[in-house]
Amino acid sequence: SNDKRNFIYDNAGTGFTITMWVKFLDKVSEGTLFNFGNPERVENPLGFKLDTLINDNEERYVRLLVYDGMETNRWYDSHVGDPDTGFK
C-alpha cells in the first residue's frame, strides 16, 4: 500500500533497531523472523525481511533481504557484499 511505501521513503536514512530473541526448536527448520511489506512479491514488491536459512552443511545463517524501489529497483541481500553482484 502507499502508506507503507511512503513510510519507508519518508524515513530513509533515519535508521531503526529491531531486537528479537529467537529460540530455534531444531537444526533444520528455516523461515522468516521479521518482515515489513513483502519484498519478494512479483507485482509491486516493497520492504524488507529478515530470515534464517540452513545450508548444505546444516549451518544456520541469517539473511536480510531488502527491495529498493526508490531509484534502482533492485534487491540487496546481506550475503552479497557488493551490490553490483546482487539481485536485479
mmCIF file with all atom_site columns, C-alpha atoms in Angstrom, residues 6 8-13 16 21 24 26-27 31 37 42-44 47 49 61 64-65 67-69 77 84 87:
data_model
loop_
_atom_site.group_PDB
_atom_site.id
_atom_site.type_symbol
_atom_site.label_atom_id
_atom_site.label_alt_id
_atom_site.label_comp_id
_atom_site.label_asym_id
_atom_site.label_entity_id
_atom_site.label_seq_id
_atom_site.pdbx_PDB_ins_code
_atom_site.Cartn_x
_atom_site.Cartn_y
_atom_site.Cartn_z
_atom_site.occupancy
_atom_site.B_iso_or_equiv
_atom_site.pdbx_formal_charge
_atom_site.auth_seq_id
_atom_site.auth_comp_id
_atom_site.auth_asym_id
_atom_site.auth_atom_id
_atom_site.pdbx_PDB_model_num
ATOM 1  C CA . ASN A 1 6  ? 5.585  6.440   1.941  1.00 0.00 ? 6  ASN A CA 1
ATOM 2  C CA . ILE A 1 8  ? 9.851  3.802   4.020  1.00 0.00 ? 8  ILE A CA 1
ATOM 3  C CA . TYR A 1 9  ? 10.635 6.698   1.676  1.00 0.00 ? 9  TYR A CA 1
ATOM 4  C CA . ASP A 1 10 ? 9.924  9.424   4.239  1.00 0.00 ? 10 ASP A CA 1
ATOM 5  C CA . ASN A 1 11 ? 12.134 7.798   6.870  1.00 0.00 ? 11 ASN A CA 1
ATOM 6  C CA . ALA A 1 12 ? 15.010 6.646   4.672  1.00 0.00 ? 12 ALA A CA 1
ATOM 7  C CA . GLY A 1 13 ? 18.347 7.254   6.341  1.00 0.00 ? 13 GLY A CA 1
ATOM 8  C CA . PHE A 1 16 ? 15.760 1.942   13.381 1.00 0.00 ? 16 PHE A CA 1
ATOM 9  C CA . TRP A 1 21 ? 15.215 -13.178 20.987 1.00 0.00 ? 21 TRP A CA 1
ATOM 10 C CA . PHE A 1 24 ? 15.308 -22.421 17.302 1.00 0.00 ? 24 PHE A CA 1
ATOM 11 C CA . ASP A 1 26 ? 15.585 -27.787 15.772 1.00 0.00 ? 26 ASP A CA 1
ATOM 12 C CA . LYS A 1 27 ? 18.578 -27.616 13.464 1.00 0.00 ? 27 LYS A CA 1
ATOM 13 C CA . GLY A 1 31 ? 11.818 -19.254 7.825  1.00 0.00 ? 31 GLY A CA 1
ATOM 14 C CA . GLY A 1 37 ? 5.886  -5.390  3.488  1.00 0.00 ? 37 GLY A CA 1
ATOM 15 C CA . VAL A 1 42 ? 6.086  -10.329 -8.000 1.00 0.00 ? 42 VAL A CA 1
ATOM 16 C CA . GLU A 1 43 ? 3.854  -7.300  -8.517 1.00 0.00 ? 43 GLU A CA 1
ATOM 17 C CA . ASN A 1 44 ? 4.788  -4.100  -6.644 1.00 0.00 ? 44 ASN A CA 1
ATOM 18 C CA . GLY A 1 47 ? 10.028 -3.567  2.116  1.00 0.00 ? 47 GLY A CA 1
ATOM 19 C CA . LYS A 1 49 ? 12.652 -9.274  5.529  1.00 0.00 ? 49 LYS A CA 1
ATOM 20 C CA . TYR A 1 61 ? 22.684 -18.175 8.848  1.00 0.00 ? 61 TYR A CA 1
ATOM 21 C CA . LEU A 1 64 ? 18.492 -9.587  5.355  1.00 0.00 ? 64 LEU A CA 1
ATOM 22 C CA . LEU A 1 65 ? 16.705 -9.073  2.031  1.00 0.00 ? 65 LEU A CA 1
ATOM 23 C CA . TYR A 1 67 ? 13.983 -4.286  -2.079 1.00 0.00 ? 67 TYR A CA 1
ATOM 24 C CA . ASP A 1 68 ? 14.946 -0.758  -3.118 1.00 0.00 ? 68 ASP A CA 1
ATOM 25 C CA . GLY A 1 69 ? 12.117 0.590   -5.225 1.00 0.00 ? 69 GLY A CA 1
ATOM 26 C CA . ASP A 1 77 ? 20.860 -9.263  0.009  1.00 0.00 ? 77 ASP A CA 1
ATOM 27 C CA . ASP A 1 84 ? 26.647 -4.881  -8.178 1.00 0.00 ? 84 ASP A CA 1
ATOM 28 C CA . PHE A 1 87 ? 19.826 -9.427  -7.398 1.00 0.00 ? 87 PHE A CA 1
#
